[in-house]
Backbone as ProteinMPNN parsed JSONL, in Angstrom:
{"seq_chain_A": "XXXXXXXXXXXXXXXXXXXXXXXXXXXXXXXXXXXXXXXXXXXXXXXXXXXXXXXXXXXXXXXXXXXXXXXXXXXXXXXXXXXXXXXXXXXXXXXXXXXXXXXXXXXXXXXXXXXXXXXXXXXXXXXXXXXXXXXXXXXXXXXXXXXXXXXXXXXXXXXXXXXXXXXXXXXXXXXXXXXXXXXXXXXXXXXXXXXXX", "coords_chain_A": {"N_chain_A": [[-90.972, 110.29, 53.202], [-88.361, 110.975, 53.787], [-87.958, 113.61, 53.497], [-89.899, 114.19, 55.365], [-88.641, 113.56, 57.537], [-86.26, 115.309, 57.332], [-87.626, 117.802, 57.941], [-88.083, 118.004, 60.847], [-85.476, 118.203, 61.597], [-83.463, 116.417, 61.553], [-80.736, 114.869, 60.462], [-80.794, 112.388, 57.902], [-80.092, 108.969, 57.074], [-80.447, 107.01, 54.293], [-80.788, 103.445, 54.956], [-79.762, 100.606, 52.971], [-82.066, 97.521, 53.555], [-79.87, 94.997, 53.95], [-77.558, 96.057, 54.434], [-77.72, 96.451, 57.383], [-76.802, 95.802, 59.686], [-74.578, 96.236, 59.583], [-74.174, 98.703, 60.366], [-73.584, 101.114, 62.609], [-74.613, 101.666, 65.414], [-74.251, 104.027, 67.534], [-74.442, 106.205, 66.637], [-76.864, 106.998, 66.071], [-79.627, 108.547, 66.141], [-82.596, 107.564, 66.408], [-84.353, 105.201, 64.395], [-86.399, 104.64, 61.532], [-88.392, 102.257, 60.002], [-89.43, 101.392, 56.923], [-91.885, 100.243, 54.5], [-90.64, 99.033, 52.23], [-88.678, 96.96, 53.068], [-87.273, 93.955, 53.63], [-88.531, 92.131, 55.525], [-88.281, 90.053, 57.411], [-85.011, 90.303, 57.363], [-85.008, 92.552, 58.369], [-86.321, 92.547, 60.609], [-84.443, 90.847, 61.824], [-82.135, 92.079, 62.101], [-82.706, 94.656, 63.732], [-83.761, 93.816, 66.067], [-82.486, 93.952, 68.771], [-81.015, 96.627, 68.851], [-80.599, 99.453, 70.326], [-81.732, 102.12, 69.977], [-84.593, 104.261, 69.261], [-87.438, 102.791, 67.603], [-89.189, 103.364, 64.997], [-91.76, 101.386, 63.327], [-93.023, 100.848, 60.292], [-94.023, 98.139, 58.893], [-95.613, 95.683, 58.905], [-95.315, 92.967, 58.536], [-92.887, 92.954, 59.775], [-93.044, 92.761, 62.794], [-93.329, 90.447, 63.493], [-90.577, 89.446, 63.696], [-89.029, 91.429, 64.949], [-90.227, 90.928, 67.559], [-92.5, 91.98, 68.946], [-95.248, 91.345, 68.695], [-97.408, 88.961, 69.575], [-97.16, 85.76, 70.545], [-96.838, 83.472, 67.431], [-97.427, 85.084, 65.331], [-98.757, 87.453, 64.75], [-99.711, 89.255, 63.108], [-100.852, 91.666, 60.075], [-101.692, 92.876, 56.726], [-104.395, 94.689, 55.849], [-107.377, 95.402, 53.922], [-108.695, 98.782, 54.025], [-108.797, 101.97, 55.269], [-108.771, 103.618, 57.195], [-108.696, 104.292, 61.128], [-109.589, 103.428, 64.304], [-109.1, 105.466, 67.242], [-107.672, 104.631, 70.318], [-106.7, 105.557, 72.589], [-106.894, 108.441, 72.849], [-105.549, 110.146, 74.794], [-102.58, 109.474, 74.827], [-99.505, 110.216, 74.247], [-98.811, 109.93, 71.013], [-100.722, 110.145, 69.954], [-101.91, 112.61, 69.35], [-103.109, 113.807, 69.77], [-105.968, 113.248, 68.275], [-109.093, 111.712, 68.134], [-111.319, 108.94, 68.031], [-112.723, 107.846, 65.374], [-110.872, 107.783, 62.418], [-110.164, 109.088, 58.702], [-106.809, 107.866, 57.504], [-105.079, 107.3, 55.233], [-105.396, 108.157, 51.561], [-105.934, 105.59, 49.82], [-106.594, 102.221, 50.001], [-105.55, 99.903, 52.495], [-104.118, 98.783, 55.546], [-101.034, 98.077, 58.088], [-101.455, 95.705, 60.592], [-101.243, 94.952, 64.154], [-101.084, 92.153, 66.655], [-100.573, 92.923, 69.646], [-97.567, 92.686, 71.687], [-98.482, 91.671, 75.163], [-97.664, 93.628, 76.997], [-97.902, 96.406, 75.079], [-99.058, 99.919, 74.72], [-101.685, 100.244, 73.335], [-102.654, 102.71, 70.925], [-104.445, 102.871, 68.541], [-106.992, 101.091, 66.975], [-108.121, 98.854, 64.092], [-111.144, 99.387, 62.903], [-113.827, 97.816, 64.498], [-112.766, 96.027, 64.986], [-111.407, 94.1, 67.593], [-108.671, 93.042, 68.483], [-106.721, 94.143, 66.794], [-104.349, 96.134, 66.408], [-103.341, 99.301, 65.21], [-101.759, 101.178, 65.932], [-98.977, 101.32, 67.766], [-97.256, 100.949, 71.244], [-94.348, 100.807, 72.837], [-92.802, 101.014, 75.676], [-88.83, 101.218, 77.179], [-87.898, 98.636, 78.19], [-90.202, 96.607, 78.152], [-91.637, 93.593, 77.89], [-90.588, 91.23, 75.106], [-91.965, 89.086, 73.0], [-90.964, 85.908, 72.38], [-88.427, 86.276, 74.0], [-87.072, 88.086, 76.164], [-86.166, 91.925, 76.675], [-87.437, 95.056, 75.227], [-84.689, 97.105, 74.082], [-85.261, 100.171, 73.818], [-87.474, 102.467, 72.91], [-90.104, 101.656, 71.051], [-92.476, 102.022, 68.571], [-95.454, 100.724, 66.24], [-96.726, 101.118, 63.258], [-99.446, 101.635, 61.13], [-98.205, 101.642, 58.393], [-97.992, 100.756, 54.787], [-97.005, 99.077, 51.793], [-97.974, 101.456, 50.472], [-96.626, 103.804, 51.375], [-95.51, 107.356, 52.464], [-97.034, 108.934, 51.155], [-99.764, 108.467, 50.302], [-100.582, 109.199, 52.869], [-103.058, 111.098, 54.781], [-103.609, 114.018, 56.268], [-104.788, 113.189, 59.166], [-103.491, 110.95, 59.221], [-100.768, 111.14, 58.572], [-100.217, 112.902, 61.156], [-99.274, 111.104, 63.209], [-97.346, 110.256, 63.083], [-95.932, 112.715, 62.645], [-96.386, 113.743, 65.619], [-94.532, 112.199, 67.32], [-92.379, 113.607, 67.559], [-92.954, 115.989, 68.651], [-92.818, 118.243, 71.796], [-92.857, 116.378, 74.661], [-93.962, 115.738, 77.982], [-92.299, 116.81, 79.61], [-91.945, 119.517, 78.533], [-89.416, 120.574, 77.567], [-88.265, 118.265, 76.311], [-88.582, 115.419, 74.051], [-91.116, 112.893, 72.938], [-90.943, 110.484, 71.747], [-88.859, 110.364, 69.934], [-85.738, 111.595, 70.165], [-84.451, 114.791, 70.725], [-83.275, 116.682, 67.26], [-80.212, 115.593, 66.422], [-78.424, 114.23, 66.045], [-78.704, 111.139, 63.775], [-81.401, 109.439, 61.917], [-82.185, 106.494, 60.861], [-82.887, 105.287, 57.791], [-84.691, 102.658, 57.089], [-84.166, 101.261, 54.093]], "CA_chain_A": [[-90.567, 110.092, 54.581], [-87.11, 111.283, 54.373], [-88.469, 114.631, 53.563], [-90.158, 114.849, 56.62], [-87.769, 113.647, 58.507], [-85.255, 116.294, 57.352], [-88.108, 118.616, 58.564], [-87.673, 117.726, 62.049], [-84.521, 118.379, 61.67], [-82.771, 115.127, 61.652], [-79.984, 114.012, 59.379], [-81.285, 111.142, 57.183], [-79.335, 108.218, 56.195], [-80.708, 105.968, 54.007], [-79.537, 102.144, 55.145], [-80.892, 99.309, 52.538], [-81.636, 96.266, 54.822], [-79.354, 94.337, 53.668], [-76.654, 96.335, 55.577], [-78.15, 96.926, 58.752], [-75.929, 94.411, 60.641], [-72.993, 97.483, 59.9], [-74.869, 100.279, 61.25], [-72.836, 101.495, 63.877], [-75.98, 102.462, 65.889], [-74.05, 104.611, 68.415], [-74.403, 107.566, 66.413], [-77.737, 106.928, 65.609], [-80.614, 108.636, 67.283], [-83.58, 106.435, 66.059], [-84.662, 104.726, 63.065], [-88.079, 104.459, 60.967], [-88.581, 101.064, 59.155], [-90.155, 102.046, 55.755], [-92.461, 98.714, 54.389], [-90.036, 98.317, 51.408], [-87.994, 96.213, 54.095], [-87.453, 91.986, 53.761], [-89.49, 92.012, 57.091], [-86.993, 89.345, 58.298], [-83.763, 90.519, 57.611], [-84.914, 93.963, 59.25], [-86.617, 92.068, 62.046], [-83.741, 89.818, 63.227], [-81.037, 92.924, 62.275], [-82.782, 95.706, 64.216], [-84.578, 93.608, 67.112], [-81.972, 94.677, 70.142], [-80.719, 97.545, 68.743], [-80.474, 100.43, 71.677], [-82.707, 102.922, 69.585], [-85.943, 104.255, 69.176], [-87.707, 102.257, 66.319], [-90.659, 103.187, 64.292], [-91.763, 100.653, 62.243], [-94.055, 100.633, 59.341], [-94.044, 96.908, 58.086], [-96.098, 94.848, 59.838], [-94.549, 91.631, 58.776], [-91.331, 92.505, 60.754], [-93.552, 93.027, 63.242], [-92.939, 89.251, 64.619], [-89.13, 89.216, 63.755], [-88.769, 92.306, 66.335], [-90.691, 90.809, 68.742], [-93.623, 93.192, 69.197], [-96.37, 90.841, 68.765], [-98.158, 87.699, 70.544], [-96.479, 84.086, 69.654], [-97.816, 82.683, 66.722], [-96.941, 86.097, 64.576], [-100.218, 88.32, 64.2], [-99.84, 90.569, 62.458], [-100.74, 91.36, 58.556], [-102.268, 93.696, 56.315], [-105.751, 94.465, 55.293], [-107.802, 96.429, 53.458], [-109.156, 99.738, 54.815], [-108.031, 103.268, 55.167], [-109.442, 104.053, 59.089], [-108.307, 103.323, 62.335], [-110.323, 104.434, 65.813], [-108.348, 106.134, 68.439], [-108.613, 103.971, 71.687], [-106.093, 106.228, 73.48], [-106.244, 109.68, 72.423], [-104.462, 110.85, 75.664], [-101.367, 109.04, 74.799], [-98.682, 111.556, 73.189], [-98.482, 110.133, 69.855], [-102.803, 109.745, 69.19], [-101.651, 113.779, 68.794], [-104.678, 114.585, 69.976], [-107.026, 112.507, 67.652], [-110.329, 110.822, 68.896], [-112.822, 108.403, 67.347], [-112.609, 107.208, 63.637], [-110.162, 108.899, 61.591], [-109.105, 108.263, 57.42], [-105.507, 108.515, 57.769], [-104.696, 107.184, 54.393], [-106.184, 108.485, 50.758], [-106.172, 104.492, 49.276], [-106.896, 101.371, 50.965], [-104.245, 99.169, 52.591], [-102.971, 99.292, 56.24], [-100.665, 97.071, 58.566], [-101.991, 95.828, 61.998], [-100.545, 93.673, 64.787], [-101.638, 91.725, 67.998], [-99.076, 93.362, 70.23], [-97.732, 91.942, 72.974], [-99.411, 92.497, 76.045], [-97.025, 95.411, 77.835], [-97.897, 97.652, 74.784], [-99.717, 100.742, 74.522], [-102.712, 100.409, 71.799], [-103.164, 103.463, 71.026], [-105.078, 103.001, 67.854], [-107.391, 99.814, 66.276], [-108.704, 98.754, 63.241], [-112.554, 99.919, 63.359], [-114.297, 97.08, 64.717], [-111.428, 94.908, 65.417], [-111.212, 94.037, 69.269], [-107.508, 92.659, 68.965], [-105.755, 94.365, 65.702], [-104.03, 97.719, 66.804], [-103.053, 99.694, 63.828], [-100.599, 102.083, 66.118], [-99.141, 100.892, 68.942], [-95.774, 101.525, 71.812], [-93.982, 99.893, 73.951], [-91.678, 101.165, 76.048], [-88.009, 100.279, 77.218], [-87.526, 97.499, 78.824], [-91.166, 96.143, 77.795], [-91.0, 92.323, 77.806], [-90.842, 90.567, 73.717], [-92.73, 87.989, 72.105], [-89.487, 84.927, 72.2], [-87.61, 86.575, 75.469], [-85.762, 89.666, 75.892], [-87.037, 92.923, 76.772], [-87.491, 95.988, 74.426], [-83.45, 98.051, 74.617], [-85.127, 100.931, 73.811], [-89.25, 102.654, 72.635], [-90.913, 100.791, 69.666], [-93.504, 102.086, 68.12], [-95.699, 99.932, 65.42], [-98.065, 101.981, 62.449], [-100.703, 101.095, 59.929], [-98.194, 102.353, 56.896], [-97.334, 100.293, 54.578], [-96.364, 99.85, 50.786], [-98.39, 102.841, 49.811], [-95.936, 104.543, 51.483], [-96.086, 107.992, 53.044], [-97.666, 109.942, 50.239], [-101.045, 108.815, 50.663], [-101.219, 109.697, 54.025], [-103.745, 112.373, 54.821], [-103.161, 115.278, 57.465], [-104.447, 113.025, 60.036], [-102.443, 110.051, 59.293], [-99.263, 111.559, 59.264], [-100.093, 112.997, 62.743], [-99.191, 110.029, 64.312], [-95.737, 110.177, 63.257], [-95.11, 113.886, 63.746], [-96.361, 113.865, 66.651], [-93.589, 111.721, 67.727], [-91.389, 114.761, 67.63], [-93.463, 116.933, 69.456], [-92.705, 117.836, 73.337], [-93.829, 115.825, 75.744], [-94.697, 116.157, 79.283], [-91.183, 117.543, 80.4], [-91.373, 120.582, 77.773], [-88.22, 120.742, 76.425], [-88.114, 117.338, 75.991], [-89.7, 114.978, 73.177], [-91.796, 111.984, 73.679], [-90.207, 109.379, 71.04], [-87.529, 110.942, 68.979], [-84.86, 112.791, 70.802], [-84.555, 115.853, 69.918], [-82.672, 116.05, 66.759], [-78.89, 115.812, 66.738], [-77.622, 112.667, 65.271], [-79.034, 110.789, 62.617], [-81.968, 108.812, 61.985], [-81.673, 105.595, 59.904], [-84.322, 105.355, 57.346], [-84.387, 101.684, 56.434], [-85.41, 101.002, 52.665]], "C_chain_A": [[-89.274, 110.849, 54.886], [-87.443, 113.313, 54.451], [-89.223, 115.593, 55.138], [-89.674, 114.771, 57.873], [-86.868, 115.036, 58.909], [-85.896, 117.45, 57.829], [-88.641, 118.924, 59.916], [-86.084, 118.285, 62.525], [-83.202, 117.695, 61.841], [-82.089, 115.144, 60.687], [-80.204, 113.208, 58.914], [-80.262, 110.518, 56.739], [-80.384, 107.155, 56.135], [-80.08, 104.392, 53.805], [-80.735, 100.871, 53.97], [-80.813, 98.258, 53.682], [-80.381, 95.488, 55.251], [-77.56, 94.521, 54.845], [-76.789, 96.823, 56.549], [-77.483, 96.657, 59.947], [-74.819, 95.594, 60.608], [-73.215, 98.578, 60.532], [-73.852, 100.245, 62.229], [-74.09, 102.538, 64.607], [-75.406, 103.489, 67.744], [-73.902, 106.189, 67.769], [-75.633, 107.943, 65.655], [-78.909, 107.494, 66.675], [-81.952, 108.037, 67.575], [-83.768, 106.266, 64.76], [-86.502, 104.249, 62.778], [-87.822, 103.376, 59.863], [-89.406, 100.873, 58.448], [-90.876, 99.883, 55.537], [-91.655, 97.991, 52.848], [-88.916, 97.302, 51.845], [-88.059, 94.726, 53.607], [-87.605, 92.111, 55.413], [-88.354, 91.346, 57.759], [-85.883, 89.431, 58.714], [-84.083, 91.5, 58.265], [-85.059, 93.841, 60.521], [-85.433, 91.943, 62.3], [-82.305, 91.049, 63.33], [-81.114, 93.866, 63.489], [-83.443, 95.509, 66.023], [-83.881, 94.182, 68.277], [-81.497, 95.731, 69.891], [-80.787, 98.58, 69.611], [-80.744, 101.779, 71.244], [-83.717, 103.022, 69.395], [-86.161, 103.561, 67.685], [-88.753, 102.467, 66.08], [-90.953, 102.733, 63.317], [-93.115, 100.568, 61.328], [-94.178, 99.539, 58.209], [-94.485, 96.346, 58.812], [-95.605, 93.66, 59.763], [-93.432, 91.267, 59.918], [-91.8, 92.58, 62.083], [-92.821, 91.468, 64.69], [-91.641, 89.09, 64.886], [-88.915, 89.714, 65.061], [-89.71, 91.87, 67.492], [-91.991, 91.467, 69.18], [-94.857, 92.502, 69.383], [-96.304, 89.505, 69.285], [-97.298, 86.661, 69.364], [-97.29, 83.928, 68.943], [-97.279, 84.049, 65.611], [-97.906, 86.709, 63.993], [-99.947, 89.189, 63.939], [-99.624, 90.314, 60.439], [-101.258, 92.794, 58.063], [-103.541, 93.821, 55.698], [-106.348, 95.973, 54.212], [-108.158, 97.604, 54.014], [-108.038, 100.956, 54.789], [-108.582, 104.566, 56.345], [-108.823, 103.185, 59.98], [-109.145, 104.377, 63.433], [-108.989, 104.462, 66.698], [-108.793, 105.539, 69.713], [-107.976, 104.768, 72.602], [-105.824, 107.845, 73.127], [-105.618, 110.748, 73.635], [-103.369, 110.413, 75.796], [-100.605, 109.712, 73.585], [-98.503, 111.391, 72.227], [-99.891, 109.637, 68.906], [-102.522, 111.304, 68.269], [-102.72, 114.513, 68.448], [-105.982, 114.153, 69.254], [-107.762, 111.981, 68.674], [-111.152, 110.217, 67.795], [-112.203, 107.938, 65.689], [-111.881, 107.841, 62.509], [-109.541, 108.328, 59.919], [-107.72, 108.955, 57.804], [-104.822, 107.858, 55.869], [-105.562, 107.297, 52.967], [-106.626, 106.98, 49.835], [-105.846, 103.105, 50.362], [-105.236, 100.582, 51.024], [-103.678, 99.849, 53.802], [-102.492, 97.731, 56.793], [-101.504, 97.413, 59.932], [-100.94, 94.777, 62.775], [-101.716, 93.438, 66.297], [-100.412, 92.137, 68.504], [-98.857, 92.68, 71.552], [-98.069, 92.231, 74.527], [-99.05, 93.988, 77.055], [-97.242, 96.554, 76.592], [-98.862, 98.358, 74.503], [-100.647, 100.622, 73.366], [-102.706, 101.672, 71.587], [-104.616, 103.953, 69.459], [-105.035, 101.234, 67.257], [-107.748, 99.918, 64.98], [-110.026, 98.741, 63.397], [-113.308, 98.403, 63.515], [-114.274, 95.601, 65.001], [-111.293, 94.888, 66.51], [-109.663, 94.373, 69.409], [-106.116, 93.291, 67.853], [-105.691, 95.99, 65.865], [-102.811, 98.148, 65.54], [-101.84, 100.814, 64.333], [-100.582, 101.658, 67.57], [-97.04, 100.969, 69.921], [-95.336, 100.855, 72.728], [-92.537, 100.682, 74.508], [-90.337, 100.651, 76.597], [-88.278, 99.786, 78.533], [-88.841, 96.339, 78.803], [-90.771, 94.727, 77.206], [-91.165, 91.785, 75.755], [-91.562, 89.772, 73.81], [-90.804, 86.919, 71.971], [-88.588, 85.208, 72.691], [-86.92, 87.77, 74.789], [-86.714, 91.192, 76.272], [-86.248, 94.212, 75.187], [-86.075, 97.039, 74.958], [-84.259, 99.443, 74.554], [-86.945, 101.17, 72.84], [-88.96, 101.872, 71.308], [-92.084, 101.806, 69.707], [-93.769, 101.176, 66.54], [-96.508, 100.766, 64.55], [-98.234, 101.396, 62.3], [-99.977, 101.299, 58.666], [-97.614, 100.809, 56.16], [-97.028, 100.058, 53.091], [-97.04, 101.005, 50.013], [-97.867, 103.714, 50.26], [-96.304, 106.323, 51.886], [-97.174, 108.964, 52.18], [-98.725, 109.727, 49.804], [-101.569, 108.818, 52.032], [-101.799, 110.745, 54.378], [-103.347, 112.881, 55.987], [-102.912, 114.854, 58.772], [-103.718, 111.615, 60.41], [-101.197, 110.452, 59.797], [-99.28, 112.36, 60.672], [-99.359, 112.47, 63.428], [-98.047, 109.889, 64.755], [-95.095, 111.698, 63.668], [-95.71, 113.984, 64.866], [-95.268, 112.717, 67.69], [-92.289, 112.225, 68.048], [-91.291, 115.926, 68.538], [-92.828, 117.023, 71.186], [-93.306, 117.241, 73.784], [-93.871, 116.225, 77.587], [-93.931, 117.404, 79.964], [-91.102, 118.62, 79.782], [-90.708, 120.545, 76.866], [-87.388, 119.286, 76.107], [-88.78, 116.066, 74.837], [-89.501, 113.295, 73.805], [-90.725, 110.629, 73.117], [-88.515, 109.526, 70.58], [-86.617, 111.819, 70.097], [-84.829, 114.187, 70.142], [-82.959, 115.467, 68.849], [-81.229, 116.367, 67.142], [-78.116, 115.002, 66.247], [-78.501, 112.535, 63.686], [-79.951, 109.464, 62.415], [-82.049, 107.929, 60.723], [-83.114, 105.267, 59.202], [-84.431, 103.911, 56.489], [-84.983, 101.145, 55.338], [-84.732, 100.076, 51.851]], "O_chain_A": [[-89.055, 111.31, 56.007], [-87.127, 114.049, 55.386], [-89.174, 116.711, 55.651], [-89.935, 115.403, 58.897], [-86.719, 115.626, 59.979], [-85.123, 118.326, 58.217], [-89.435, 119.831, 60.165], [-85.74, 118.675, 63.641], [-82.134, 118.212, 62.171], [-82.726, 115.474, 59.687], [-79.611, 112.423, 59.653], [-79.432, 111.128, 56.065], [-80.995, 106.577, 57.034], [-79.257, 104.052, 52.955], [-81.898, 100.493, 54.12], [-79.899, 98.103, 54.491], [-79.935, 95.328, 56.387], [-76.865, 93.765, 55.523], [-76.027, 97.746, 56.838], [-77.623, 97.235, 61.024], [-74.214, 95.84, 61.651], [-72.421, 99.269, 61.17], [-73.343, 99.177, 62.571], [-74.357, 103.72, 64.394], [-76.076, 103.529, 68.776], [-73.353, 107.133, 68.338], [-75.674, 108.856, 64.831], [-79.087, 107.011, 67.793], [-82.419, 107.974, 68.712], [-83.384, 107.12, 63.96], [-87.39, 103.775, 63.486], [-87.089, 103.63, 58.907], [-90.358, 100.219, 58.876], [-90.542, 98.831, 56.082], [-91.901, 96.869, 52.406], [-88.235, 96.815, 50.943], [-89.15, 94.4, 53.139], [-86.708, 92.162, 56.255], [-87.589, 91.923, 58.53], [-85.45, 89.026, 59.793], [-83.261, 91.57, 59.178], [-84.483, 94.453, 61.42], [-84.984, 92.82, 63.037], [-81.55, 91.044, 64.302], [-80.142, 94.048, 64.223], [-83.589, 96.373, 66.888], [-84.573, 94.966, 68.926], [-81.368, 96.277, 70.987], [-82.014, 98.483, 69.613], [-80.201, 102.692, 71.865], [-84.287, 101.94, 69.256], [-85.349, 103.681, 66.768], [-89.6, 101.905, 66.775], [-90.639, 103.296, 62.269], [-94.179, 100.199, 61.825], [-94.363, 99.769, 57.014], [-93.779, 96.294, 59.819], [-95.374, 93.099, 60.834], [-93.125, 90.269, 60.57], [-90.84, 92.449, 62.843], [-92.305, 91.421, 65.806], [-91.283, 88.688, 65.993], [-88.692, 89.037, 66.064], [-89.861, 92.691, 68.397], [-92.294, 90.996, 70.276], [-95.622, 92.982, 70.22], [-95.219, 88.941, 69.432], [-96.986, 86.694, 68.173], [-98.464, 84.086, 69.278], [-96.392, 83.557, 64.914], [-98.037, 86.61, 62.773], [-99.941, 90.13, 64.732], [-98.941, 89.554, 59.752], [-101.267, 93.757, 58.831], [-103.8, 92.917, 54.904], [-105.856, 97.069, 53.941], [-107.705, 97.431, 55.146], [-106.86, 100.926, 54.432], [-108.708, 105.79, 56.315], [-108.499, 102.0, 59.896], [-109.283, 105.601, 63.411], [-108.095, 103.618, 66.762], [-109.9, 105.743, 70.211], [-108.609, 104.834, 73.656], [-104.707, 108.361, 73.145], [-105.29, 111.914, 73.41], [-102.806, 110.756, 76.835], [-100.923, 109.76, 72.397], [-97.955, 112.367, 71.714], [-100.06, 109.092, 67.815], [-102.732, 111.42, 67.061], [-103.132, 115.287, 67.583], [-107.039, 114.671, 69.613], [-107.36, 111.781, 69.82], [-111.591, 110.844, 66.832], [-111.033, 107.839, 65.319], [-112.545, 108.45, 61.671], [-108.709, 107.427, 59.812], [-107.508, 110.09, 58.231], [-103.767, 108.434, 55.603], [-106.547, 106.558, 52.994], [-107.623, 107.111, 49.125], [-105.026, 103.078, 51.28], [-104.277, 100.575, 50.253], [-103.039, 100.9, 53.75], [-102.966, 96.65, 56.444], [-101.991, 98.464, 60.349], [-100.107, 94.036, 62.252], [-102.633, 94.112, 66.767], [-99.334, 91.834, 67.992], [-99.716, 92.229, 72.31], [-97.729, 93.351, 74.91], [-99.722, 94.89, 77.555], [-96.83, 97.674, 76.895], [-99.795, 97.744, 73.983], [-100.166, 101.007, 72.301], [-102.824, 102.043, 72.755], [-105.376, 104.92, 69.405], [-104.101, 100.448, 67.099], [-107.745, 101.065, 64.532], [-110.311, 97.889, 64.239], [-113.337, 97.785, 62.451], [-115.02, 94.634, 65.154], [-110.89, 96.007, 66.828], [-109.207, 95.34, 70.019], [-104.922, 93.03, 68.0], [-106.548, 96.833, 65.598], [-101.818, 97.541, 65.138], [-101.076, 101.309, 63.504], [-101.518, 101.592, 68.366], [-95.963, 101.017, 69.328], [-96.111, 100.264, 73.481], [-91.499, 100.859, 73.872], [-90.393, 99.422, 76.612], [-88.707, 100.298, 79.567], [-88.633, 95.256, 79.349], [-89.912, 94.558, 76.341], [-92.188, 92.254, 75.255], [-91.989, 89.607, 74.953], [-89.759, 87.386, 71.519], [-87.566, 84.69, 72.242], [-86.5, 88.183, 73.708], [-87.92, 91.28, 76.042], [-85.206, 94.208, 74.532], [-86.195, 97.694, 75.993], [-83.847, 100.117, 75.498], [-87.495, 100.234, 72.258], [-87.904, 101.588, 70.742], [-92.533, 102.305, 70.739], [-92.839, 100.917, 65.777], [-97.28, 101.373, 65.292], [-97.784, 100.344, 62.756], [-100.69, 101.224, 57.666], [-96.987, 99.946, 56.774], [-96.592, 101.154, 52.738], [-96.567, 101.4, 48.948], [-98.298, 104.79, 49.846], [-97.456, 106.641, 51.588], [-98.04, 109.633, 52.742], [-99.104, 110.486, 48.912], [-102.722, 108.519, 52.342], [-101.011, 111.691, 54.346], [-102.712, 112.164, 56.759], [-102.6, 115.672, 59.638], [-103.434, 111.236, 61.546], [-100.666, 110.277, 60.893], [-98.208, 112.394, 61.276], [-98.71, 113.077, 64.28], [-97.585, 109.617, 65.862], [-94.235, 111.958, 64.509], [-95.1, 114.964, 65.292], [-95.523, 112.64, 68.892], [-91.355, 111.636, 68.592], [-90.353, 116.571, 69.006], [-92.432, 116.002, 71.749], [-94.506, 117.307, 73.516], [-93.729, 117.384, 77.978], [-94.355, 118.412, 80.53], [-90.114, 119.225, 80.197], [-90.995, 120.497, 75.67], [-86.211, 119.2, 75.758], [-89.964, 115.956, 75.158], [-88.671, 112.7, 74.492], [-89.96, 109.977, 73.829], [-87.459, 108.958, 70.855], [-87.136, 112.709, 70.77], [-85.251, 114.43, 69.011], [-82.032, 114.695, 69.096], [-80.964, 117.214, 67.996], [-76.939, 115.311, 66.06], [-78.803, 113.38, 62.843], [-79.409, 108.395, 62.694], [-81.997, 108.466, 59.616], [-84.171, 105.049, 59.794], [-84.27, 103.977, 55.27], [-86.094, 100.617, 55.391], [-85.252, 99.671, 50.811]]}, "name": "protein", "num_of_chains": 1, "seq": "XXXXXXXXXXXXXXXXXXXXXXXXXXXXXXXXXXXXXXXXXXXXXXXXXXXXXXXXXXXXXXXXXXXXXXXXXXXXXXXXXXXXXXXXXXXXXXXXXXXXXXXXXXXXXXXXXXXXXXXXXXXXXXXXXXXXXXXXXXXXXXXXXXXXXXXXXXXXXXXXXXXXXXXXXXXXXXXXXXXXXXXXXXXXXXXXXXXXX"}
């Protein structure tokens, strides 16, 4: 992960959870929440935070708010997810049934109802395996979203069995979006994105 961060062009700092609470997140341009995380402490550290967050732990899933009361979200077997939105900028152009990971094992969540599905678990109505919410998008236990969320499917198999069109999902989070010279999730780089492990 940090690898491909740095090939974005981002500065990487790696924060263990544990000190997340010190971050000084004003010089931070977003952060990716790896699944070696204590779901909880990352949840309740990173939930208002006033950066983009992409998280790949589904547990913390409920801490941060992201999903329906009750805390749906888990992990299952499988190594597919269908594309329900492939015109939303970070499907990255996918459609239809895609392996995104070479060994089984992803996260899912029930998200809460302002966010973007943009990808399910194949034959799952309610378990979206990639999913966005933008700011100000209401929580799960009050409060709105400071700033984008996004949720994956990764989780401790970590990025290095993700196949070509797995990792899509995330670079395409880098990519321009509508405005050109502007990107969809990630700012362009310039700061430093917190890679929480």
């Amino acid at each position: 992960m940090v690898s491909l961060l740095e090939g974005f062009g981002y500065a990487v700092s790696v924060v263990d959870d544990d000190a997340l609470s010190l971050v000084d997140w004003s010089g931070v341009d977003a952060a990716v929440v790896m699944s070696s995380v204590n779901p909880t402490v990352a949840g309740r550290a990173l939930r208002m935070v006033p950066v983009p967050l992409v998280v790949g732990e589904a547990y913390a899933f409920d801490e941060l708010g992201l999903v329906v009361a009750g805390g749906r979200s888990a992990e299952v077997a499988g190594n597919q997810v269908q594309v329900v939105d492939s015109g939303h900028p970070i499907a990255a152009g996918l459609a239809g049934t895609v392996v995104v990971q070479s060994v089984s094992g992803l996260g899912y969540a029930v998200p809460v109802p302002e966010a973007q599905v943009v990808a399910k678990l194949p034959g799952v109505g309610d378990r979206a395996a990639v999913f966005a919410l933008e700011t100000g998008a209401a929580l799960s236990g009050g409060g709105v979203a400071p700033a984008r969320r996004v949720g994956w499917f990764l989780t401790w198999n970590g990025t290095d069995t993700l196949t070509d069109q797995g990792a899509s999902f995330l670079t395409a989070l880098n990519h321009p979006g509508s405005g050109g010279d502007s990107v969809y999730w990630f700012p362009t780089p310039a700061g430093v994105v917190c890679w929480a492990a």
